[in-house]
mmCIF file of C-alpha atoms in Angstrom:
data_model
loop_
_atom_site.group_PDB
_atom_site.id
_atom_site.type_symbol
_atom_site.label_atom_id
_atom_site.label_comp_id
_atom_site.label_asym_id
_atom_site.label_seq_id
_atom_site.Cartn_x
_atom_site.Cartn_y
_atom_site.Cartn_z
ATOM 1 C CA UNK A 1 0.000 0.000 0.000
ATOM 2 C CA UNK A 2 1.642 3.039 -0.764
ATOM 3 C CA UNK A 3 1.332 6.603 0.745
ATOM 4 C CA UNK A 4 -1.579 8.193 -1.027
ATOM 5 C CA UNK A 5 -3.650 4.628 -0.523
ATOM 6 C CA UNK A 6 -3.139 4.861 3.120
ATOM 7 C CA UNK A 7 -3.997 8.770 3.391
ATOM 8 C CA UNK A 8 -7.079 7.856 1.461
ATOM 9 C CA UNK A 9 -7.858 4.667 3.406
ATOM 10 C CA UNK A 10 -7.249 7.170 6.656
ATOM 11 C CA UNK A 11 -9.583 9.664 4.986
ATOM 12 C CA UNK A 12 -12.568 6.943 4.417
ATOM 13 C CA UNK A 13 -12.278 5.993 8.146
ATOM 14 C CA UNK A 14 -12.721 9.194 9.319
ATOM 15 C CA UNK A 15 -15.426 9.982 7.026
ATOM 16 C CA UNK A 16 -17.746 6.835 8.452
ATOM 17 C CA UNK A 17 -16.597 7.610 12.256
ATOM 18 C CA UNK A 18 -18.264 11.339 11.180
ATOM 19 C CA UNK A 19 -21.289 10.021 9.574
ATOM 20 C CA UNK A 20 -21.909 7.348 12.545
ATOM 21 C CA UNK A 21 -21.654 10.404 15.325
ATOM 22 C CA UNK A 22 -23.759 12.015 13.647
ATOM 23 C CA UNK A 23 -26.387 9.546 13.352
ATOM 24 C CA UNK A 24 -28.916 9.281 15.370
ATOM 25 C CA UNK A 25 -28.865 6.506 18.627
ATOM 26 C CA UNK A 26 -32.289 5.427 17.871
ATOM 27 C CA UNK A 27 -33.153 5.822 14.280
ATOM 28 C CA UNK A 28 -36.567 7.039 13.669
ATOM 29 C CA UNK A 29 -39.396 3.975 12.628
ATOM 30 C CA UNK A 30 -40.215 4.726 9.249
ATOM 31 C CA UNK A 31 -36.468 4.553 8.305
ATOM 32 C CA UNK A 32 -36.428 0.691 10.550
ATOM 33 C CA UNK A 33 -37.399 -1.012 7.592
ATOM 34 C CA UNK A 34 -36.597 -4.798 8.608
ATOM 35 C CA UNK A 35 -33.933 -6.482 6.172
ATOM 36 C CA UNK A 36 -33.400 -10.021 5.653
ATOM 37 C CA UNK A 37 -30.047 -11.662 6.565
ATOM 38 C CA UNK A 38 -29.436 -11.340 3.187
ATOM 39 C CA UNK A 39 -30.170 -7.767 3.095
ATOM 40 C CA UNK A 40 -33.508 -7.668 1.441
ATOM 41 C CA UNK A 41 -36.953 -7.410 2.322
ATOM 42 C CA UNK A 42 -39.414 -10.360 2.970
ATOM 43 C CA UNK A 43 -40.729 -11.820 -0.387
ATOM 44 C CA UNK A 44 -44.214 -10.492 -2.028
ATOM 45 C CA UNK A 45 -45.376 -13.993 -2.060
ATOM 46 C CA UNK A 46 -45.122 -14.556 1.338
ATOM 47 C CA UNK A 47 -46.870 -11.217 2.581
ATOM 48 C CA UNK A 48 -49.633 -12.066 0.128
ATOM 49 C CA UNK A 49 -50.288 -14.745 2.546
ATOM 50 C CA UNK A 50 -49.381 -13.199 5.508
ATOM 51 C CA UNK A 51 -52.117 -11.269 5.091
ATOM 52 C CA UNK A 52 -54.814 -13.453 3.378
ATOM 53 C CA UNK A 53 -54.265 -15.487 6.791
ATOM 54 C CA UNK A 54 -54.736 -12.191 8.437
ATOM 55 C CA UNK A 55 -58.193 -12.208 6.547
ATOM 56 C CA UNK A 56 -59.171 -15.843 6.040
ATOM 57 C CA UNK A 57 -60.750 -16.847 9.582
ATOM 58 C CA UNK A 58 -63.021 -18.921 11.597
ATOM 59 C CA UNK A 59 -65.550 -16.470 9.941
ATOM 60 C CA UNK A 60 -65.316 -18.217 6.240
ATOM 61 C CA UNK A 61 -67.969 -20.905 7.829
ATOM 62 C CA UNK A 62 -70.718 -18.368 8.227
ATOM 63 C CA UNK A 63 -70.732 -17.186 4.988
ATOM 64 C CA UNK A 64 -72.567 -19.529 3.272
ATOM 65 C CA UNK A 65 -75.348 -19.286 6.182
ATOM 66 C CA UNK A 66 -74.552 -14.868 4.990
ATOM 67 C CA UNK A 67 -75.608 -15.588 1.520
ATOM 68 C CA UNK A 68 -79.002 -17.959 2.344
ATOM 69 C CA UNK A 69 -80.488 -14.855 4.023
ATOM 70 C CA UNK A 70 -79.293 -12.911 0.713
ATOM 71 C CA UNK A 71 -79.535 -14.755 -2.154
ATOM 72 C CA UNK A 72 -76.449 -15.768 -4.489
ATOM 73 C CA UNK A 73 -76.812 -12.606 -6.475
ATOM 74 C CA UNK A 74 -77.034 -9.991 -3.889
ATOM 75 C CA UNK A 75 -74.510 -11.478 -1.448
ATOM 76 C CA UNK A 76 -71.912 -12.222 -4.371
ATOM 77 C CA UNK A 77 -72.194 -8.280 -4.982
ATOM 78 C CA UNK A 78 -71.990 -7.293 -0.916
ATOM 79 C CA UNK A 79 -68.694 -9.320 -1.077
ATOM 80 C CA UNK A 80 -66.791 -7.619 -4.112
ATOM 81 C CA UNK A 81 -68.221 -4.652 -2.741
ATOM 82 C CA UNK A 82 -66.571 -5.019 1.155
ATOM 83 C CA UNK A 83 -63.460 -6.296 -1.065
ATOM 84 C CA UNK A 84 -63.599 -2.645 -2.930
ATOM 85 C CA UNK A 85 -64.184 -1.135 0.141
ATOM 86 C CA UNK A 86 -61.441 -2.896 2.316
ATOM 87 C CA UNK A 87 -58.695 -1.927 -0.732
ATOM 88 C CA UNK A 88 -59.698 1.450 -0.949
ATOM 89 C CA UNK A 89 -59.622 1.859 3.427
ATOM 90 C CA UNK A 90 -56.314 0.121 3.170
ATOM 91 C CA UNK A 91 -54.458 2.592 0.597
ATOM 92 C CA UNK A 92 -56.372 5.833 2.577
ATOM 93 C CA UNK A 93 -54.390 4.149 6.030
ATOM 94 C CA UNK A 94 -51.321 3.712 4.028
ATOM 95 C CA UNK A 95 -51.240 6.699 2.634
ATOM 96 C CA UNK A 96 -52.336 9.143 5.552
ATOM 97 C CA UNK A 97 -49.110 6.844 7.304
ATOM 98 C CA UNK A 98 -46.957 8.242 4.526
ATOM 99 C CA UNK A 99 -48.120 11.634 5.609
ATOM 100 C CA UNK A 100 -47.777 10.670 9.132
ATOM 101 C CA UNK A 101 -44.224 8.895 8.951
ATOM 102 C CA UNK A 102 -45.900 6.532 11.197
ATOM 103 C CA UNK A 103 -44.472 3.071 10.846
ATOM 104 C CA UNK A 104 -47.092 1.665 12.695
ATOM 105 C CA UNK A 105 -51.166 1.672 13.204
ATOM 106 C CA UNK A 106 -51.040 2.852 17.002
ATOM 107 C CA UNK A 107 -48.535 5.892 15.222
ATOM 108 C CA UNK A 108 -51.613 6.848 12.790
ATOM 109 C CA UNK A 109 -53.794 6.825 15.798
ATOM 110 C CA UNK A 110 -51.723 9.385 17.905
ATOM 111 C CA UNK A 111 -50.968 11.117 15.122
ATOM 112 C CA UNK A 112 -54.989 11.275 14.091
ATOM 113 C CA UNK A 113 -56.048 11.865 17.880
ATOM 114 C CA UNK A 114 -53.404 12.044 20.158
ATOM 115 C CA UNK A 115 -51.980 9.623 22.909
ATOM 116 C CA UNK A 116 -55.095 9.084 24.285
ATOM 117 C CA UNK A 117 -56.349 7.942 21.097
ATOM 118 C CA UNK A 118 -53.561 5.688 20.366
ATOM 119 C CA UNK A 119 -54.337 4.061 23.800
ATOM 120 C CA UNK A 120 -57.564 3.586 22.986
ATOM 121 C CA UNK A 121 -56.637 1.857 19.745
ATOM 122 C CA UNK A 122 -54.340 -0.374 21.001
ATOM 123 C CA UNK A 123 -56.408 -1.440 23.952
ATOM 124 C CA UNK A 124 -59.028 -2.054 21.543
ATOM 125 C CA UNK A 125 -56.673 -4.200 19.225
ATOM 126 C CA UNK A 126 -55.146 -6.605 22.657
ATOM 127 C CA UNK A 127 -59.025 -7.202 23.220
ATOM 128 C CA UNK A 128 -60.082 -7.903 19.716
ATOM 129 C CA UNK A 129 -57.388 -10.584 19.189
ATOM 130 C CA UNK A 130 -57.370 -12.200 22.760
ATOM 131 C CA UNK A 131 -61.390 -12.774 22.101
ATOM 132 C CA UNK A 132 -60.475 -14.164 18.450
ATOM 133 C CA UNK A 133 -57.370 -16.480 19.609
ATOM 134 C CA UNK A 134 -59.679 -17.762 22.350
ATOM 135 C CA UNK A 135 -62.855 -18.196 20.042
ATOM 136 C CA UNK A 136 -60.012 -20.235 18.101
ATOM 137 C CA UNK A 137 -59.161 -22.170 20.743
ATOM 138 C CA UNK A 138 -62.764 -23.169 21.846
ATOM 139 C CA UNK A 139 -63.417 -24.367 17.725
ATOM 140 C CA UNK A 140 -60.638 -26.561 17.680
ATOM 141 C CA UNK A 141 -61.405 -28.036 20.736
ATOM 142 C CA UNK A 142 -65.070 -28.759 19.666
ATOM 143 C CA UNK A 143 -63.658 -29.860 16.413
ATOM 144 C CA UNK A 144 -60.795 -32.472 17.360
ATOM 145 C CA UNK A 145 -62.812 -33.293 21.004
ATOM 146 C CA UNK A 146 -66.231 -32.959 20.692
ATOM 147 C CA UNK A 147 -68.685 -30.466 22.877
ATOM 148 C CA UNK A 148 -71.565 -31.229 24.766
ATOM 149 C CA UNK A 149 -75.063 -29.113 24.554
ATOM 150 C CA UNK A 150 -78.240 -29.500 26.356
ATOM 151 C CA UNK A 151 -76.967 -32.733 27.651
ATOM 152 C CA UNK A 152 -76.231 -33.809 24.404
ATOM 153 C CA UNK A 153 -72.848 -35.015 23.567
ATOM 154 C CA UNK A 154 -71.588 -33.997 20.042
ATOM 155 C CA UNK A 155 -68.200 -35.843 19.054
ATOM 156 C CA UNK A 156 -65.080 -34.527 18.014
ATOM 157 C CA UNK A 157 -63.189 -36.266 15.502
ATOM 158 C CA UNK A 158 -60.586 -37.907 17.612
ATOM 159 C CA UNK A 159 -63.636 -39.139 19.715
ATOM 160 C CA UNK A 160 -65.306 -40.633 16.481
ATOM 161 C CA UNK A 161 -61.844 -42.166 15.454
ATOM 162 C CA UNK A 162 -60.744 -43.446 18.758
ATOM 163 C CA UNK A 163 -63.260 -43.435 21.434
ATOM 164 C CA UNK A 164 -63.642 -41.232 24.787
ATOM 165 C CA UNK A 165 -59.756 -41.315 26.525
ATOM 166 C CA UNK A 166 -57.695 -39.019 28.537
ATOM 167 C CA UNK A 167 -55.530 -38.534 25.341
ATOM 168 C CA UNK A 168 -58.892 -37.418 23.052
ATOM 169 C CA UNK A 169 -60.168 -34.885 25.559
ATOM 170 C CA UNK A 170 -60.354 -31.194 25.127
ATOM 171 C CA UNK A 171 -57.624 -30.490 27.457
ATOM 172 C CA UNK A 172 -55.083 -32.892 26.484
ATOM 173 C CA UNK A 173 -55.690 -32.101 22.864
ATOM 174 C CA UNK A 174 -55.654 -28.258 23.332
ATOM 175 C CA UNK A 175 -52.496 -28.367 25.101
ATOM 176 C CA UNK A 176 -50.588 -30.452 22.851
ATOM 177 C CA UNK A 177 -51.681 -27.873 20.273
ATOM 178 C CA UNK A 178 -50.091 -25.132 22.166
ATOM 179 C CA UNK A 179 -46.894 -26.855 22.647
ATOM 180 C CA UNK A 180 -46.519 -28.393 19.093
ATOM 181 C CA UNK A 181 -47.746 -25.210 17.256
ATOM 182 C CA UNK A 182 -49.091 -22.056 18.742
ATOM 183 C CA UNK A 183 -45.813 -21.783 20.982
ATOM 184 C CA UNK A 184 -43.411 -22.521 18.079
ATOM 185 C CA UNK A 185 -44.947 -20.269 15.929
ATOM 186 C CA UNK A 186 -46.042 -17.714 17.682
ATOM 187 C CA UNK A 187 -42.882 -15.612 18.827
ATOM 188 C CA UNK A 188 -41.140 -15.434 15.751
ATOM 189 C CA UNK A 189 -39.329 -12.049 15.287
ATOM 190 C CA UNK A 190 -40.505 -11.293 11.706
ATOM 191 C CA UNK A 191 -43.774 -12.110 10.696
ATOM 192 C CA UNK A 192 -42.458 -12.960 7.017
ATOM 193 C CA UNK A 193 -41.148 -16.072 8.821
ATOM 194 C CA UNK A 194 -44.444 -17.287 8.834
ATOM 195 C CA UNK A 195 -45.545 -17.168 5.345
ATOM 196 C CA UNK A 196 -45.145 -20.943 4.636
ATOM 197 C CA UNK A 197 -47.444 -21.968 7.572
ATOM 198 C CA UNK A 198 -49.584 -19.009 5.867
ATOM 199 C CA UNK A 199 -49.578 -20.312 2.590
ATOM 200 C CA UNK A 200 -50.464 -23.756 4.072
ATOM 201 C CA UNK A 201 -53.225 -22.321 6.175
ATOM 202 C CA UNK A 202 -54.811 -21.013 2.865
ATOM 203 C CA UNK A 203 -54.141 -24.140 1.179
ATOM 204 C CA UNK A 204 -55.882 -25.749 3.591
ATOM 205 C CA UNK A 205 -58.728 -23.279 2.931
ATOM 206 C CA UNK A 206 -59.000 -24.045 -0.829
ATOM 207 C CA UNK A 207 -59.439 -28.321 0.620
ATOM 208 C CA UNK A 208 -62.559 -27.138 2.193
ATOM 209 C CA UNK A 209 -63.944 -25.240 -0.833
ATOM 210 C CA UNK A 210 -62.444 -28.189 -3.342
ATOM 211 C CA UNK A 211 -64.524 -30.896 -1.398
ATOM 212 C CA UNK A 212 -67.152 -28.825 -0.885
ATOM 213 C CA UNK A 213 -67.583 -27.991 -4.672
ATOM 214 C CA UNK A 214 -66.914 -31.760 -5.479
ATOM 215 C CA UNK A 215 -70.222 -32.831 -3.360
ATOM 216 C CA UNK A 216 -71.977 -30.262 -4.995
ATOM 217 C CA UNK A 217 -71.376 -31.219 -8.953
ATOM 218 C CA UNK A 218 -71.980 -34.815 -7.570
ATOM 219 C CA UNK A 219 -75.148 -33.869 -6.386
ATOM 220 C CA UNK A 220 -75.890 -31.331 -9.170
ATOM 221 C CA UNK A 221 -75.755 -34.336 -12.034
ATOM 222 C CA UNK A 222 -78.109 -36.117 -9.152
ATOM 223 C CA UNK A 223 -80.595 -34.097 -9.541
ATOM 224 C CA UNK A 224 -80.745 -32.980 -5.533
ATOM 225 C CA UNK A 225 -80.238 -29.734 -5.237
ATOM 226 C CA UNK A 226 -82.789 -27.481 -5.913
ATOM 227 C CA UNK A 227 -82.820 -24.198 -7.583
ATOM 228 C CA UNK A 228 -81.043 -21.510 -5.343
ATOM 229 C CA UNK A 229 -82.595 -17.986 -4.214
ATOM 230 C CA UNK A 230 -81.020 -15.061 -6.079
ATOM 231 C CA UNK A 231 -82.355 -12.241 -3.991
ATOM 232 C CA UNK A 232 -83.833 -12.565 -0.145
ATOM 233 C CA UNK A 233 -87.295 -13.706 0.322
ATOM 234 C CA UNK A 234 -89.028 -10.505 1.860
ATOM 235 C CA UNK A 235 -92.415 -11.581 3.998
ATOM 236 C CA UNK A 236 -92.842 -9.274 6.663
ATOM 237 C CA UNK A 237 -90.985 -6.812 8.812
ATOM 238 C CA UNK A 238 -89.263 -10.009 10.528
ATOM 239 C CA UNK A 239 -87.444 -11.393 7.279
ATOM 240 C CA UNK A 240 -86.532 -7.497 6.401
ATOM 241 C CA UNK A 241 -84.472 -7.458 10.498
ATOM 242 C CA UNK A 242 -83.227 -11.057 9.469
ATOM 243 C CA UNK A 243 -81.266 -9.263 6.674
ATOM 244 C CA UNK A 244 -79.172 -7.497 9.118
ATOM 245 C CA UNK A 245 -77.604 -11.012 10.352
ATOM 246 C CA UNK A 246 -75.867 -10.781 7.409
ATOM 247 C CA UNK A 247 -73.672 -7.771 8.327
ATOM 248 C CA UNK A 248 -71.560 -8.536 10.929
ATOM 249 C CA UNK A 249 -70.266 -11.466 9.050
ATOM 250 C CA UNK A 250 -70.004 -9.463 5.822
ATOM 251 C CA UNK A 251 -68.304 -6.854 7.549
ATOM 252 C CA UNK A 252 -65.915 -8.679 9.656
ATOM 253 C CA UNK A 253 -64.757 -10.888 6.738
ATOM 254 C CA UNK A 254 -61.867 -8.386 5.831
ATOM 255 C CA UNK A 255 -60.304 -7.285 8.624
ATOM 256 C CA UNK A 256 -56.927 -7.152 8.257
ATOM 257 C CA UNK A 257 -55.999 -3.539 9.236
ATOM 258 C CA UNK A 258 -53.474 -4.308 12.273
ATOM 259 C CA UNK A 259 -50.939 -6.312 10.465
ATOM 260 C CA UNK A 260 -50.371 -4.298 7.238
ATOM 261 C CA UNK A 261 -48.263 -2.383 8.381
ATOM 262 C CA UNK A 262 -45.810 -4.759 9.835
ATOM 263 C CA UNK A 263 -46.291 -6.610 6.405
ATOM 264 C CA UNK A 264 -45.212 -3.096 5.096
ATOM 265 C CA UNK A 265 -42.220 -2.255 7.320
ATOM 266 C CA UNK A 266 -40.782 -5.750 6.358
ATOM 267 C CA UNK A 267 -41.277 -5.313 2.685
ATOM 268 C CA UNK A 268 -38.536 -2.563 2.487
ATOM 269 C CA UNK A 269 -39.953 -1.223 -0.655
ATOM 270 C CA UNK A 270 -43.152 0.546 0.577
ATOM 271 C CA UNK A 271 -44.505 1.104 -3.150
ATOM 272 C CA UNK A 272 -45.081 -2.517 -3.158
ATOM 273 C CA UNK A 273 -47.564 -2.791 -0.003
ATOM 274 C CA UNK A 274 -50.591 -2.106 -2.415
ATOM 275 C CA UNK A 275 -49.921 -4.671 -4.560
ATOM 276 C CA UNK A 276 -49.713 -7.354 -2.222
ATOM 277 C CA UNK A 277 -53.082 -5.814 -0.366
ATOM 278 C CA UNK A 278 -54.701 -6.054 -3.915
ATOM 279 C CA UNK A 279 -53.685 -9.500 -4.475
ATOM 280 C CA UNK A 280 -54.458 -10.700 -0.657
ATOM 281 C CA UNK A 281 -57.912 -8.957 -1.831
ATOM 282 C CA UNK A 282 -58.913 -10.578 -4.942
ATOM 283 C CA UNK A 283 -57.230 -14.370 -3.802
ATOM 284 C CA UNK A 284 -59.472 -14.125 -0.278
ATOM 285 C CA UNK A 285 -62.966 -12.595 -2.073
ATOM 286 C CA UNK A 286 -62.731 -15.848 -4.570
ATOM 287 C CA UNK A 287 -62.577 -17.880 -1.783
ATOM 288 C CA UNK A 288 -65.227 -16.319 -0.083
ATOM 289 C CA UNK A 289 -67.573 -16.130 -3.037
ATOM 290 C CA UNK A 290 -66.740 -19.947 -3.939
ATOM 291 C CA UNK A 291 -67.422 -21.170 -0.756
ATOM 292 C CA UNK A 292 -70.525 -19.307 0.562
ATOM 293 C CA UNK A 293 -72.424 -20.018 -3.016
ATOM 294 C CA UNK A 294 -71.083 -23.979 -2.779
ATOM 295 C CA UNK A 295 -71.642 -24.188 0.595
ATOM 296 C CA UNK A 296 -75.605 -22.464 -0.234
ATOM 297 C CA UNK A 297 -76.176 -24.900 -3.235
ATOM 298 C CA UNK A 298 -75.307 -27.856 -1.288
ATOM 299 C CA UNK A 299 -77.639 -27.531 1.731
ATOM 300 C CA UNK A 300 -79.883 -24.938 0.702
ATOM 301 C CA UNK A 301 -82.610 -23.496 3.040
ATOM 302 C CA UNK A 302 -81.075 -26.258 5.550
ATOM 303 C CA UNK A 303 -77.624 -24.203 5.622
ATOM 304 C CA UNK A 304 -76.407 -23.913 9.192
ATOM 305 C CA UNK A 305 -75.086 -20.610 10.890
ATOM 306 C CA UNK A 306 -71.909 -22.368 11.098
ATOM 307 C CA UNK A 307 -71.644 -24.712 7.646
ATOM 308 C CA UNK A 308 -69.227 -26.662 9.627
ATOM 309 C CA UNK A 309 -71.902 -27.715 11.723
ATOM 310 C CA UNK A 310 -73.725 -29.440 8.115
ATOM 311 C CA UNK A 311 -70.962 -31.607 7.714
ATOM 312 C CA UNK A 312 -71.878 -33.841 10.520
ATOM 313 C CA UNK A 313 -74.482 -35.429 9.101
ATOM 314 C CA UNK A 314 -74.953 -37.908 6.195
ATOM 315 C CA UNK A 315 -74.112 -36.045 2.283
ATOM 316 C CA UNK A 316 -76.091 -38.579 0.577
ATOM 317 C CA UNK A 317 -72.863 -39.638 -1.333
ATOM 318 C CA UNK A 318 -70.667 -42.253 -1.035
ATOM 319 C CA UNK A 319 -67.450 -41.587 1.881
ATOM 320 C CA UNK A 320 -69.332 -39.031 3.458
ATOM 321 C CA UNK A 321 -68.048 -40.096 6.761
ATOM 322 C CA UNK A 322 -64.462 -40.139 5.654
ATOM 323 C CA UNK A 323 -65.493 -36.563 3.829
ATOM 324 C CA UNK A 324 -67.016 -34.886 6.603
ATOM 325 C CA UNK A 325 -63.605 -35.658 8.596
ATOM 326 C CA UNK A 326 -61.387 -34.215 6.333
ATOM 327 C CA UNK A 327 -63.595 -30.948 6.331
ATOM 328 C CA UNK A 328 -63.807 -30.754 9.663
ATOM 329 C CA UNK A 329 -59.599 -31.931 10.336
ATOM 330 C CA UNK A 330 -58.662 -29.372 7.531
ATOM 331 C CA UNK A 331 -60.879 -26.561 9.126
ATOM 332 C CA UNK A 332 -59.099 -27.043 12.775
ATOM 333 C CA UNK A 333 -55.499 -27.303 11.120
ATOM 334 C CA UNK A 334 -56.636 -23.850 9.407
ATOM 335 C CA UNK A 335 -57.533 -22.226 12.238
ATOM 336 C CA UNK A 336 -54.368 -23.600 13.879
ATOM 337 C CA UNK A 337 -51.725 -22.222 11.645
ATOM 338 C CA UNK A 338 -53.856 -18.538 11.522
ATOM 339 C CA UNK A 339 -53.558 -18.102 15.363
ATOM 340 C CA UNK A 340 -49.682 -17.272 15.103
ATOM 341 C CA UNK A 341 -50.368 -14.657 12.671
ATOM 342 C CA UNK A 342 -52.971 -13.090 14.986
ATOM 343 C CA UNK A 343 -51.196 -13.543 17.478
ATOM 344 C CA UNK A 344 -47.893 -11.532 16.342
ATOM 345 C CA UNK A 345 -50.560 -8.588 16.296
ATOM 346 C CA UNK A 346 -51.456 -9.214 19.886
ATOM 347 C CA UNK A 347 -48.123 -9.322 20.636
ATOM 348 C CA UNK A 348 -46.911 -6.353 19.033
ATOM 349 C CA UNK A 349 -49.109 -4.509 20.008
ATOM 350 C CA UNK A 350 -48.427 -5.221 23.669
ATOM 351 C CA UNK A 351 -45.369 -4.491 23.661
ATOM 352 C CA UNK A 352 -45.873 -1.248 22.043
ATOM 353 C CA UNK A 353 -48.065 -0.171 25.271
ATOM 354 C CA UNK A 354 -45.979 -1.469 27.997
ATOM 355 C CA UNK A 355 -42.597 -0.016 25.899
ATOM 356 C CA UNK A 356 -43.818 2.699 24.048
ATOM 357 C CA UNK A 357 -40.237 4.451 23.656
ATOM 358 C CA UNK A 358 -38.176 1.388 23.528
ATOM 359 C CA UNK A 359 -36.918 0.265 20.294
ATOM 360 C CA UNK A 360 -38.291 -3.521 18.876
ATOM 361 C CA UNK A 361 -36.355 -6.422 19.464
ATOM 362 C CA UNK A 362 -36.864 -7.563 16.476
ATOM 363 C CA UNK A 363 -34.554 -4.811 14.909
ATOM 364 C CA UNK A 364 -31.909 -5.470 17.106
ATOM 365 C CA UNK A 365 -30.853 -8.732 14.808
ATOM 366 C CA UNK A 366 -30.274 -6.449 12.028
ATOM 367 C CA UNK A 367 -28.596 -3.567 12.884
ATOM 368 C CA UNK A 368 -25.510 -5.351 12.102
ATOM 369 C CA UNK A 369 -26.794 -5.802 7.885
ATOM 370 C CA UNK A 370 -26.870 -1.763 8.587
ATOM 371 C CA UNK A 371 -23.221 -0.641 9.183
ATOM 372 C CA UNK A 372 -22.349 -3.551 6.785
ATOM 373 C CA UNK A 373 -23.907 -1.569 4.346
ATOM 374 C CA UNK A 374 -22.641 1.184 5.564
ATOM 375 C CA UNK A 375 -18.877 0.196 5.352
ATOM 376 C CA UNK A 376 -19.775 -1.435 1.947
ATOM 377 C CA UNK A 377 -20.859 2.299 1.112
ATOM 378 C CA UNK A 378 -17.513 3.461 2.006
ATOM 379 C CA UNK A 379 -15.148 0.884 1.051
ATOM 380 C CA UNK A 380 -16.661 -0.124 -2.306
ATOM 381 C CA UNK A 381 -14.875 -3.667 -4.191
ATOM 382 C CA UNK A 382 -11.866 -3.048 -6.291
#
């Protein structure tokens, strides 16, 4: 190395020892975008289904009991319409966080309305998903155990398959669960680390509406199923009230607000965050549509609240036993693999309230990819 290398090697260090006082000790959230070990962001694919897990839920089983009380035709247009509306909420929140440089959901909040607001929010959000991870719970365990009601004793499929031991019971079953999968999954530090359950969970999603639509055709070329109701059948002022049991399940279907922006952060290219919402969008409402109008043809007027509850009886076709088990397994291993991605909301979030000024943990792990770059930056390959 000769003289005028080393001054300029001497210069570069002192240049990146400037630039690193002068950064900040805590650098602000929007610019904490969360790189990969290999210095990139998390993959489009896998926050597409990040978030249609977000949005795919225990409520997919009341929507074909959604469109008996509306008819195919209006309750195929109330769900591209909630789609519509969900995309166009979604790029209003991203966009006023733009504005906001908030980085987060509970930032928009206290940037909308203040800290109180924020608390509020986030209060709101620990509730929300502690009721939904325990409603979760309490499905799987009625699933895989069986529940009892008015004395009578409905069996779960490990009952069915097995018989009534320790080792088929609700609490045995529950807490292998926990051990085997919620606890595994559930304190991952990036929720891109997820997406392959996600994808399964989806999959798993698209058996349900497969078998569903096979039993349907079969009984289509039958001959027994009967015509299906486009519109709702209006009586009286009773059947007009009955329309407004369709709502909450309409409404509810596309909640995904409280994770896209941790899908976001992790992306590292924000442009891209409306893209993947769009395609989350239309891959969820042609599951939804699929289902609830299979799910109405095949039972018709006899269409359960919860459809789930319909495949415990006899199909009429041949293997309906074996069918209505793997509807019923497939549904619970759903549910299973979308209570991690709930909970890394729940969990977010709560740290957010107890440590509002503390930086995430899950930055920490890359701060080192950070002055890499940096000293890449500086001391470019020759």
């Amino acid at each position: 190395m000769t003289l005028e290398d080393k001054s300029n090697h001497n210069n570069l260090i002192r240049t990146e020892q400037l630039v690193e006082e002068e950064s900040p000790l805590l650098p602000r959230k929007r610019d904490e975008k969360i790189q990969g070990s290999n210095g990139s962001g998390a993959s489009i694919t896998g926050s597409v289904f990040n978030l249609s897990t977000t949005i795919i839920g225990a409520g997919i089983m009341a929507l074909p009991a959604a469109m008996k009380v509306l008819g195919l035709a209006l309750g195929i247009v109330a769900i591209i319409f909630l789609a519509l509306l969900t995309e166009t909420s979604l790029e209003m929140l991203m966009r006023f966080s733009r504005v906001g440089k908030a980085g987060t959901y509970g930032e928009v909040m206290g940037y909308s309305f203040g800290s109180f607001g924020r608390l509020v929010f986030q209060i709101s959000v620990l509730i929300n998903n502690f009721g939904i991870l325990v409603v979760y719970m309490i499905i799987i365990g009625d699933v895989l155990s069986g529940t009892s009601s008015s004395g009578i004793h409905h069996f779960g499929v490990l009952e069915g398959w097995f018989g009534e031991y320790w080792w088929t019971g609700r609490t045995f079953v529950l807490l292998v669960a926990t051990l085997l999968v919620f606890a595994p999954l559930g304190f991952f530090k990036r929720i891109d680390s997820l997406r392959y359950t996600s994808a399964l969970a989806v999959a798993l999603a698209i058996v349900f509406l497969v078998i569903t639509a096979g039993i349907t055709f079969i009984k289509l070329f039958n001959g027994s199923i009967a015509s299906p109701r486009l519109l709702p059948n209006i009586l009286d002022i009773t059947s007009i009230w009955n329309l407004f049991t369709a709502v909450p399940v309409l409404v509810t279907a596309f909640v995904c607000h409280y994770n896209v922006h941790t899908i976001d952060n992790e992306l590292g290219d924000s442009s891209l965050i409306q893209s993947v919402a769009r395609a989350s969008l239309v891959l969820c409402s042609t599951i939804y549509i699929l289902t609830a109008v299979f799910g109405f043809l095949l039972f018709g007027e006899s269409t359960l609240d919860d459809v789930l509850a319909n495949f415990d009886t006899d199909l009429g076709i041949p293997y309906s036993s074996l069918l209505n088990d793997v509807v019923r397994i497939s549904y619970a291993l759903h549910l299973m693999l979308v209570f991690p991605v709930i909970f890394f909301s729940l969990r977010f979030n709560l740290d957010d309230l107890i440590f509002p000024s503390a930086r995430s943990l899950e930055l920490e792990k890359w701060i080192p990819t950070v002055l890499q770059q940096r000293r890449t930056r500086f001391y470019p390959l020759s």
